[in-house]
mmCIF file of C-alpha atoms and ligand atoms in Angstrom:
data_model
loop_
_atom_site.group_PDB
_atom_site.id
_atom_site.type_symbol
_atom_site.label_atom_id
_atom_site.label_comp_id
_atom_site.label_asym_id
_atom_site.label_seq_id
_atom_site.Cartn_x
_atom_site.Cartn_y
_atom_site.Cartn_z
ATOM 1 C CA UNK A 174 37.780 26.000 68.165
ATOM 2 C CA UNK A 175 40.201 24.802 70.921
ATOM 3 C CA UNK A 176 42.285 26.991 72.964
ATOM 4 C CA UNK A 177 45.901 25.943 73.819
ATOM 5 C CA UNK A 178 48.226 27.817 75.999
ATOM 6 C CA UNK A 179 50.931 25.394 76.577
ATOM 7 C CA UNK A 180 53.382 24.741 73.835
ATOM 8 C CA UNK A 181 53.980 21.092 74.693
ATOM 9 C CA UNK A 182 50.115 20.472 74.269
ATOM 10 C CA UNK A 183 50.358 22.171 70.947
ATOM 11 C CA UNK A 184 53.150 19.961 69.824
ATOM 12 C CA UNK A 185 51.266 16.818 71.099
ATOM 13 C CA UNK A 186 48.194 18.057 69.118
ATOM 14 C CA UNK A 187 50.200 18.530 65.996
ATOM 15 C CA UNK A 188 52.017 15.266 66.256
ATOM 16 C CA UNK A 189 48.649 13.398 66.622
ATOM 17 C CA UNK A 190 47.317 15.167 63.399
ATOM 18 C CA UNK A 191 50.474 14.319 61.576
ATOM 19 C CA UNK A 192 50.125 10.518 62.474
ATOM 20 C CA UNK A 193 46.664 10.847 60.830
ATOM 21 C CA UNK A 194 48.261 12.428 57.841
ATOM 22 C CA UNK A 195 46.328 15.646 58.384
ATOM 23 C CA UNK A 196 48.146 18.997 57.155
ATOM 24 C CA UNK A 197 48.413 21.914 59.251
ATOM 25 C CA UNK A 198 48.348 25.611 58.194
ATOM 26 C CA UNK A 199 49.659 28.136 60.624
ATOM 27 C CA UNK A 200 48.797 31.858 60.922
ATOM 28 C CA UNK A 201 50.796 33.707 63.597
ATOM 29 C CA UNK A 202 49.446 37.072 64.627
ATOM 30 C CA UNK A 203 49.747 39.592 67.425
ATOM 31 C CA UNK A 204 45.957 39.816 67.729
ATOM 32 C CA UNK A 205 43.718 42.934 67.041
ATOM 33 C CA UNK A 206 42.650 41.054 64.159
ATOM 34 C CA UNK A 207 41.340 42.648 60.838
ATOM 35 C CA UNK A 208 40.641 41.433 57.278
ATOM 36 C CA UNK A 209 44.432 41.200 56.596
ATOM 37 C CA UNK A 210 44.790 38.546 59.191
ATOM 38 C CA UNK A 211 41.480 36.713 58.293
ATOM 39 C CA UNK A 212 42.513 36.583 54.620
ATOM 40 C CA UNK A 213 45.537 34.482 55.745
ATOM 41 C CA UNK A 214 43.293 32.260 57.873
ATOM 42 C CA UNK A 215 41.066 31.729 54.789
ATOM 43 C CA UNK A 216 44.027 30.745 52.635
ATOM 44 C CA UNK A 217 45.201 28.460 55.277
ATOM 45 C CA UNK A 218 41.576 26.969 55.613
ATOM 46 C CA UNK A 219 41.678 26.265 51.861
ATOM 47 C CA UNK A 220 45.019 24.685 51.636
ATOM 48 C CA UNK A 221 45.336 22.546 54.715
ATOM 49 C CA UNK A 222 43.217 20.005 56.598
ATOM 50 C CA UNK A 223 43.529 22.001 59.944
ATOM 51 C CA UNK A 224 44.318 25.626 60.826
ATOM 52 C CA UNK A 225 46.203 26.797 63.901
ATOM 53 C CA UNK A 226 46.347 30.612 64.623
ATOM 54 C CA UNK A 227 48.447 32.078 67.253
ATOM 55 C CA UNK A 228 48.028 35.378 69.159
ATOM 56 C CA UNK A 229 51.094 36.580 70.948
ATOM 57 C CA UNK A 230 52.230 40.234 71.326
ATOM 58 C CA UNK A 231 55.864 39.304 71.247
ATOM 59 C CA UNK A 232 57.829 41.722 73.740
ATOM 60 C CA UNK A 233 61.088 40.722 71.984
ATOM 61 C CA UNK A 234 60.194 42.491 68.806
ATOM 62 C CA UNK A 235 59.305 45.970 70.440
ATOM 63 C CA UNK A 236 61.985 48.561 71.334
ATOM 64 C CA UNK A 237 61.993 49.940 74.840
ATOM 65 C CA UNK A 238 60.157 53.329 73.613
ATOM 66 C CA UNK A 239 57.621 51.451 71.365
ATOM 67 C CA UNK A 240 53.982 50.584 71.880
ATOM 68 C CA UNK A 241 54.154 47.232 73.705
ATOM 69 C CA UNK A 242 52.101 48.265 76.594
ATOM 70 C CA UNK A 243 49.363 50.115 74.595
ATOM 71 C CA UNK A 244 49.254 47.539 71.695
ATOM 72 C CA UNK A 245 45.431 46.575 71.391
ATOM 73 C CA UNK A 246 44.458 43.300 72.901
ATOM 74 C CA UNK A 247 40.706 42.799 72.102
ATOM 75 C CA UNK A 248 41.015 39.072 73.037
ATOM 76 C CA UNK A 249 37.276 38.304 73.029
ATOM 77 C CA UNK A 250 36.661 39.838 69.608
ATOM 78 C CA UNK A 251 39.655 38.061 68.113
ATOM 79 C CA UNK A 252 38.553 34.681 69.581
ATOM 80 C CA UNK A 253 35.221 35.087 67.933
ATOM 81 C CA UNK A 254 36.651 36.253 64.606
ATOM 82 C CA UNK A 255 38.906 33.198 64.514
ATOM 83 C CA UNK A 256 36.201 30.784 65.553
ATOM 84 C CA UNK A 257 33.807 32.256 62.910
ATOM 85 C CA UNK A 258 36.654 31.882 60.349
ATOM 86 C CA UNK A 259 36.933 28.170 61.119
ATOM 87 C CA UNK A 260 40.183 28.038 63.014
ATOM 88 C CA UNK A 261 40.741 24.717 64.633
ATOM 89 C CA UNK A 262 43.353 25.727 67.391
ATOM 90 C CA UNK A 263 44.095 29.076 68.773
ATOM 91 C CA UNK A 264 47.381 29.163 70.381
ATOM 92 C CA UNK A 265 47.668 31.850 73.317
ATOM 93 C CA UNK A 266 51.063 31.360 74.922
ATOM 94 C CA UNK A 267 52.048 33.923 77.807
ATOM 95 C CA UNK A 268 55.344 35.801 77.674
ATOM 96 C CA UNK A 269 56.580 33.753 80.531
ATOM 97 C CA UNK A 270 56.006 30.416 78.646
ATOM 98 C CA UNK A 271 57.754 31.749 75.474
ATOM 99 C CA UNK A 272 60.666 33.365 77.432
ATOM 100 C CA UNK A 273 61.204 31.672 80.770
ATOM 101 C CA UNK A 274 63.729 33.111 83.232
ATOM 102 C CA UNK A 275 67.249 33.077 81.791
ATOM 103 C CA UNK A 276 66.178 32.670 78.082
ATOM 104 C CA UNK A 277 68.737 34.611 76.103
ATOM 105 C CA UNK A 278 68.728 33.088 72.867
ATOM 106 C CA UNK A 279 68.247 35.159 69.722
ATOM 107 C CA UNK A 280 68.439 34.592 66.073
ATOM 108 C CA UNK A 281 70.234 37.104 64.015
ATOM 109 C CA UNK A 282 68.507 37.528 60.736
ATOM 110 C CA UNK A 283 71.710 38.964 59.162
ATOM 111 C CA UNK A 284 72.237 42.279 57.126
ATOM 112 C CA UNK A 285 68.590 42.260 55.776
ATOM 113 C CA UNK A 286 67.437 42.632 59.319
ATOM 114 C CA UNK A 287 69.443 45.769 59.824
ATOM 115 C CA UNK A 288 68.268 47.960 56.834
ATOM 116 C CA UNK A 289 64.969 49.685 56.282
ATOM 117 C CA UNK A 290 62.673 48.895 59.236
ATOM 118 C CA UNK A 291 65.853 47.391 60.939
ATOM 119 C CA UNK A 292 67.607 50.664 61.118
ATOM 120 C CA UNK A 293 64.800 52.379 62.930
ATOM 121 C CA UNK A 294 63.894 49.307 65.141
ATOM 122 C CA UNK A 295 67.029 47.829 66.215
ATOM 123 C CA UNK A 296 66.653 44.127 67.340
ATOM 124 C CA UNK A 297 63.064 44.098 65.906
ATOM 125 C CA UNK A 298 63.880 41.443 63.313
ATOM 126 C CA UNK A 299 65.867 39.336 65.584
ATOM 127 C CA UNK A 300 62.853 39.346 67.919
ATOM 128 C CA UNK A 301 60.673 38.416 64.993
ATOM 129 C CA UNK A 302 62.842 35.511 63.657
ATOM 130 C CA UNK A 303 63.324 34.008 67.136
ATOM 131 C CA UNK A 304 59.743 33.938 68.015
ATOM 132 C CA UNK A 305 58.559 32.677 64.590
ATOM 133 C CA UNK A 306 61.199 29.858 64.957
ATOM 134 C CA UNK A 307 59.803 28.940 68.284
ATOM 135 C CA UNK A 308 56.178 29.080 67.031
ATOM 136 C CA UNK A 309 57.155 26.898 64.005
ATOM 137 C CA UNK A 310 58.594 24.385 66.380
ATOM 138 C CA UNK A 311 55.460 24.467 68.608
ATOM 139 C CA UNK A 312 52.794 24.482 65.766
ATOM 140 C CA UNK A 313 54.715 22.018 63.364
ATOM 141 C CA UNK A 314 52.887 23.510 60.271
ATOM 142 C CA UNK A 315 53.161 22.181 56.711
ATOM 143 C CA UNK A 316 52.388 25.698 55.496
ATOM 144 C CA UNK A 317 52.768 29.030 57.319
ATOM 145 C CA UNK A 318 50.906 32.222 56.212
ATOM 146 C CA UNK A 319 52.227 35.801 56.195
ATOM 147 C CA UNK A 320 51.167 39.057 54.691
ATOM 148 C CA UNK A 321 53.051 41.039 52.194
ATOM 149 C CA UNK A 322 52.105 44.219 54.126
ATOM 150 C CA UNK A 323 55.149 43.332 56.313
ATOM 151 C CA UNK A 324 57.435 42.855 53.296
ATOM 152 C CA UNK A 325 60.817 42.915 55.101
ATOM 153 C CA UNK A 326 59.371 40.497 57.633
ATOM 154 C CA UNK A 327 58.507 38.010 54.783
ATOM 155 C CA UNK A 328 62.050 38.212 53.443
ATOM 156 C CA UNK A 329 63.429 37.500 56.882
ATOM 157 C CA UNK A 330 61.142 34.611 57.486
ATOM 158 C CA UNK A 331 62.005 33.014 54.140
ATOM 159 C CA UNK A 332 65.549 33.229 54.958
ATOM 160 C CA UNK A 333 65.008 31.815 58.285
ATOM 161 C CA UNK A 334 63.118 28.781 56.830
ATOM 162 C CA UNK A 335 65.794 28.300 54.285
ATOM 163 C CA UNK A 336 68.759 28.989 56.699
ATOM 164 C CA UNK A 337 67.471 26.689 59.478
ATOM 165 C CA UNK A 338 66.088 24.043 57.284
ATOM 166 C CA UNK A 339 62.533 24.212 58.613
ATOM 167 C CA UNK A 340 60.366 21.601 56.805
ATOM 168 C CA UNK A 341 57.603 23.894 55.877
ATOM 169 C CA UNK A 342 56.310 26.089 53.070
ATOM 170 C CA UNK A 343 56.198 29.724 53.480
ATOM 171 C CA UNK A 344 53.064 31.477 51.803
ATOM 172 C CA UNK A 345 52.953 35.191 51.289
ATOM 173 C CA UNK A 346 49.533 36.719 50.676
ATOM 174 C CA UNK A 347 48.688 40.171 49.229
ATOM 175 C CA UNK A 348 48.193 43.243 51.398
ATOM 176 C CA UNK A 349 44.617 43.831 52.262
ATOM 177 C CA UNK A 350 43.592 47.516 52.118
ATOM 178 C CA UNK A 351 40.768 49.925 53.313
ATOM 179 C CA UNK A 352 38.610 51.396 50.526
ATOM 180 C CA UNK A 353 40.823 54.387 50.213
ATOM 181 C CA UNK A 354 44.001 52.266 49.889
ATOM 182 C CA UNK A 355 45.382 52.470 53.395
ATOM 183 C CA UNK A 356 46.882 49.211 54.259
ATOM 184 C CA UNK A 357 44.891 47.441 57.146
ATOM 185 C CA UNK A 358 46.971 47.437 60.315
ATOM 186 C CA UNK A 359 46.151 46.822 63.959
ATOM 187 C CA UNK A 360 48.000 50.161 64.672
ATOM 188 C CA UNK A 361 45.497 52.230 62.475
ATOM 189 C CA UNK A 362 43.283 52.678 65.499
ATOM 190 C CA UNK A 363 45.936 54.979 66.981
ATOM 191 C CA UNK A 364 45.212 57.534 64.264
ATOM 192 C CA UNK A 365 42.792 60.437 64.899
ATOM 193 C CA UNK A 366 40.540 61.411 62.013
ATOM 194 C CA UNK A 367 42.981 64.105 60.721
ATOM 195 C CA UNK A 368 45.789 61.700 60.693
ATOM 196 C CA UNK A 369 43.625 58.878 59.177
ATOM 197 C CA UNK A 370 43.107 61.382 56.222
ATOM 198 C CA UNK A 371 46.774 62.231 55.847
ATOM 199 C CA UNK A 372 47.731 58.560 56.056
ATOM 200 C CA UNK A 373 46.062 57.969 52.649
ATOM 201 C CA UNK A 374 48.978 59.709 50.970
ATOM 202 C CA UNK A 375 51.158 56.688 51.870
ATOM 203 C CA UNK A 376 49.532 54.196 49.621
ATOM 204 C CA UNK A 377 48.582 56.927 47.062
ATOM 205 C CA UNK A 378 52.346 57.642 46.682
ATOM 206 C CA UNK A 379 53.316 54.057 46.261
ATOM 207 C CA UNK A 380 50.546 53.495 43.581
ATOM 208 C CA UNK A 381 51.826 56.745 41.916
ATOM 209 C CA UNK A 382 55.388 55.208 41.842
ATOM 210 C CA UNK A 383 53.906 51.995 40.337
ATOM 211 C CA UNK A 384 51.960 54.073 37.632
ATOM 212 C CA UNK A 385 55.043 55.920 36.654
ATOM 213 C CA UNK A 386 56.972 52.737 36.121
ATOM 214 C CA UNK A 387 54.129 51.026 34.320
ATOM 215 C CA UNK A 388 53.770 54.003 32.056
ATOM 216 C CA UNK A 389 57.330 53.439 31.003
ATOM 217 C CA UNK A 390 59.562 55.567 33.115
ATOM 218 C CA UNK A 391 62.812 54.017 34.055
ATOM 219 C CA UNK A 392 64.353 56.859 35.966
ATOM 220 C CA UNK A 393 64.029 55.148 39.379
ATOM 221 C CA UNK A 394 65.898 57.781 41.317
ATOM 222 C CA UNK A 395 64.115 60.670 40.024
ATOM 223 C CA UNK A 396 60.793 58.848 40.484
ATOM 224 C CA UNK A 397 61.973 58.269 44.265
ATOM 225 C CA UNK A 398 62.782 61.922 44.712
ATOM 226 C CA UNK A 399 59.582 62.981 43.252
ATOM 227 C CA UNK A 400 57.628 60.485 45.487
ATOM 228 C CA UNK A 401 59.301 61.594 48.492
ATOM 229 C CA UNK A 402 58.298 65.364 47.649
ATOM 230 C CA UNK A 403 54.662 64.133 47.165
ATOM 231 C CA UNK A 404 54.587 62.269 50.416
ATOM 232 C CA UNK A 405 56.391 64.779 52.560
ATOM 233 C CA UNK A 406 53.664 67.480 53.211
ATOM 234 C CA UNK A 407 51.047 64.730 54.335
ATOM 235 C CA UNK A 408 53.110 62.914 56.898
ATOM 236 C CA UNK A 409 55.003 63.932 59.952
ATOM 237 C CA UNK A 410 58.293 61.976 59.111
ATOM 238 C CA UNK A 411 59.394 59.627 56.420
ATOM 239 C CA UNK A 412 61.813 57.137 58.041
ATOM 240 C CA UNK A 413 62.593 55.696 54.664
ATOM 241 C CA UNK A 414 61.165 55.500 51.049
ATOM 242 C CA UNK A 415 63.186 53.077 48.898
ATOM 243 C CA UNK A 416 62.870 51.253 45.613
ATOM 244 C CA UNK A 417 64.639 47.938 46.190
ATOM 245 C CA UNK A 418 65.310 44.390 45.098
ATOM 246 C CA UNK A 419 62.608 42.210 46.172
ATOM 247 C CA UNK A 420 64.932 39.287 47.074
ATOM 248 C CA UNK A 421 67.592 41.174 49.283
ATOM 249 C CA UNK A 422 65.925 44.595 49.811
ATOM 250 C CA UNK A 423 69.055 46.338 48.492
ATOM 251 C CA UNK A 424 68.237 49.951 47.306
ATOM 252 C CA UNK A 425 68.156 50.096 43.456
ATOM 253 C CA UNK A 426 69.762 52.777 41.521
ATOM 254 C CA UNK A 427 68.387 51.776 38.369
ATOM 255 C CA UNK A 428 65.353 49.910 36.824
ATOM 256 C CA UNK A 429 64.978 46.157 36.771
ATOM 257 C CA UNK A 430 62.043 43.888 36.012
ATOM 258 C CA UNK A 431 61.201 42.924 39.705
ATOM 259 C CA UNK A 432 61.161 45.766 42.398
ATOM 260 C CA UNK A 433 59.541 46.565 45.578
ATOM 261 C CA UNK A 434 58.703 49.986 46.750
ATOM 262 C CA UNK A 435 58.786 50.274 50.549
ATOM 263 C CA UNK A 436 58.125 53.185 52.920
ATOM 264 C CA UNK A 437 57.860 53.694 56.725
ATOM 265 C CA UNK A 438 56.252 57.009 57.930
ATOM 266 C CA UNK A 439 55.192 58.630 61.193
ATOM 267 C CA UNK A 440 51.698 60.048 61.049
ATOM 268 C CA UNK A 441 51.290 61.933 64.300
ATOM 269 C CA UNK A 442 52.945 59.287 66.625
ATOM 270 C CA UNK A 443 51.896 56.385 64.760
ATOM 271 C CA UNK A 444 54.448 54.416 62.670
ATOM 272 C CA UNK A 445 52.867 53.093 59.364
ATOM 273 C CA UNK A 446 54.586 50.701 56.914
ATOM 274 C CA UNK A 447 53.496 49.860 53.388
ATOM 275 C CA UNK A 448 54.850 48.671 50.102
ATOM 276 C CA UNK A 449 54.035 47.651 46.648
ATOM 277 C CA UNK A 450 55.532 44.857 44.587
ATOM 278 C CA UNK A 451 56.132 45.242 40.830
ATOM 279 C CA UNK A 452 57.141 42.298 38.541
ATOM 280 C CA UNK A 453 57.154 41.125 35.010
ATOM 281 C CA UNK A 454 56.103 44.160 32.888
HETATM 282 P P1 AMP B 203 50.633 41.019 63.091
HETATM 283 O O1 AMP B 203 49.303 40.802 63.997
HETATM 284 O O2 AMP B 203 50.548 42.612 62.838
HETATM 285 O O3 AMP B 203 51.866 40.617 63.554
HETATM 286 O O4 AMP B 203 50.355 40.410 61.714
HETATM 287 C C1 AMP B 203 50.096 39.098 61.607
HETATM 288 C C2 AMP B 203 50.273 38.666 60.137
HETATM 289 O O5 AMP B 203 49.225 39.298 59.333
HETATM 290 C C3 AMP B 203 51.547 38.958 59.351
HETATM 291 O O6 AMP B 203 51.947 38.024 58.548
HETATM 292 C C4 AMP B 203 51.201 40.145 58.713
HETATM 293 O O7 AMP B 203 52.070 40.561 57.557
HETATM 294 C C5 AMP B 203 49.706 39.964 58.324
HETATM 295 N N1 AMP B 203 49.116 41.292 57.952
HETATM 296 C C6 AMP B 203 48.911 42.394 58.854
HETATM 297 N N2 AMP B 203 48.306 43.169 58.067
HETATM 298 C C7 AMP B 203 47.895 42.862 56.903
HETATM 299 C C8 AMP B 203 47.321 43.342 55.679
HETATM 300 N N3 AMP B 203 46.691 44.577 55.781
HETATM 301 N N4 AMP B 203 47.100 42.498 54.701
HETATM 302 C C9 AMP B 203 47.718 41.210 54.668
HETATM 303 N N5 AMP B 203 48.290 40.817 55.732
HETATM 304 C C10 AMP B 203 48.431 41.521 56.833
#
């Protein structure tokens, strides 16, 4: 596995591969890797000749009161995991290279970036869209891999690729969970044991909603109210709990065939997000 820190070197490497008709799969991450990330790497390995993974804790997507400074950075361990997973290039840019003095450009993802997580993290999705656009131009992938765990991010990125005509395919892979259902996240290490127990209620509530709908209930608004009542005692705050359209994330008042249930909660001080997708039943 080769390490590259300089964007121009990464572009040159990608161009050389393209000349040899090799396809590149790209997995952008913020490090502190877990099985969720590695599932993306494995899919990228399967579907491309070469795999580039990036590790960059992107300051532009953190709010002033968020956990940028304390975000875990186990870089040696991450390197080892990527190497073992068969990644060809790990791209490790610095914040200064990504955002040189005077950089002030930002991609506005539009209304979908201002609802749900966007409401509680103003500027977050602009930070995501901007860094992902830069990373796409640097890594020059044929296919880029993202996890459904960050469902709203997936919608923002699909819009970005369509809207700015990136010549690549976006691949969305299923959420990888702990045995008890908790969605894997680099932030789960912030949870103490009591919080970790309480956090189980998040996925359990989402699965409960899905089971209600699969069993034939169609009263979406009532299901949502009941779900919130179930979740409330376990977590410290529910920022949002929505049943929405999977394309535009608009909140739904009534049943439709394809739906996504999304939530963001605080457990202690840790902000956790999760979702389940339902389609075609
Ligand atoms: P992050 O390092 O949190 O920015 O995540 C990098 C990529 O891994 C994003 O596409 C995430 O959606 C994806 N990811 C994070 N957690 C999971 C998970 N539990 N299952 C699947 N993909 C995930």
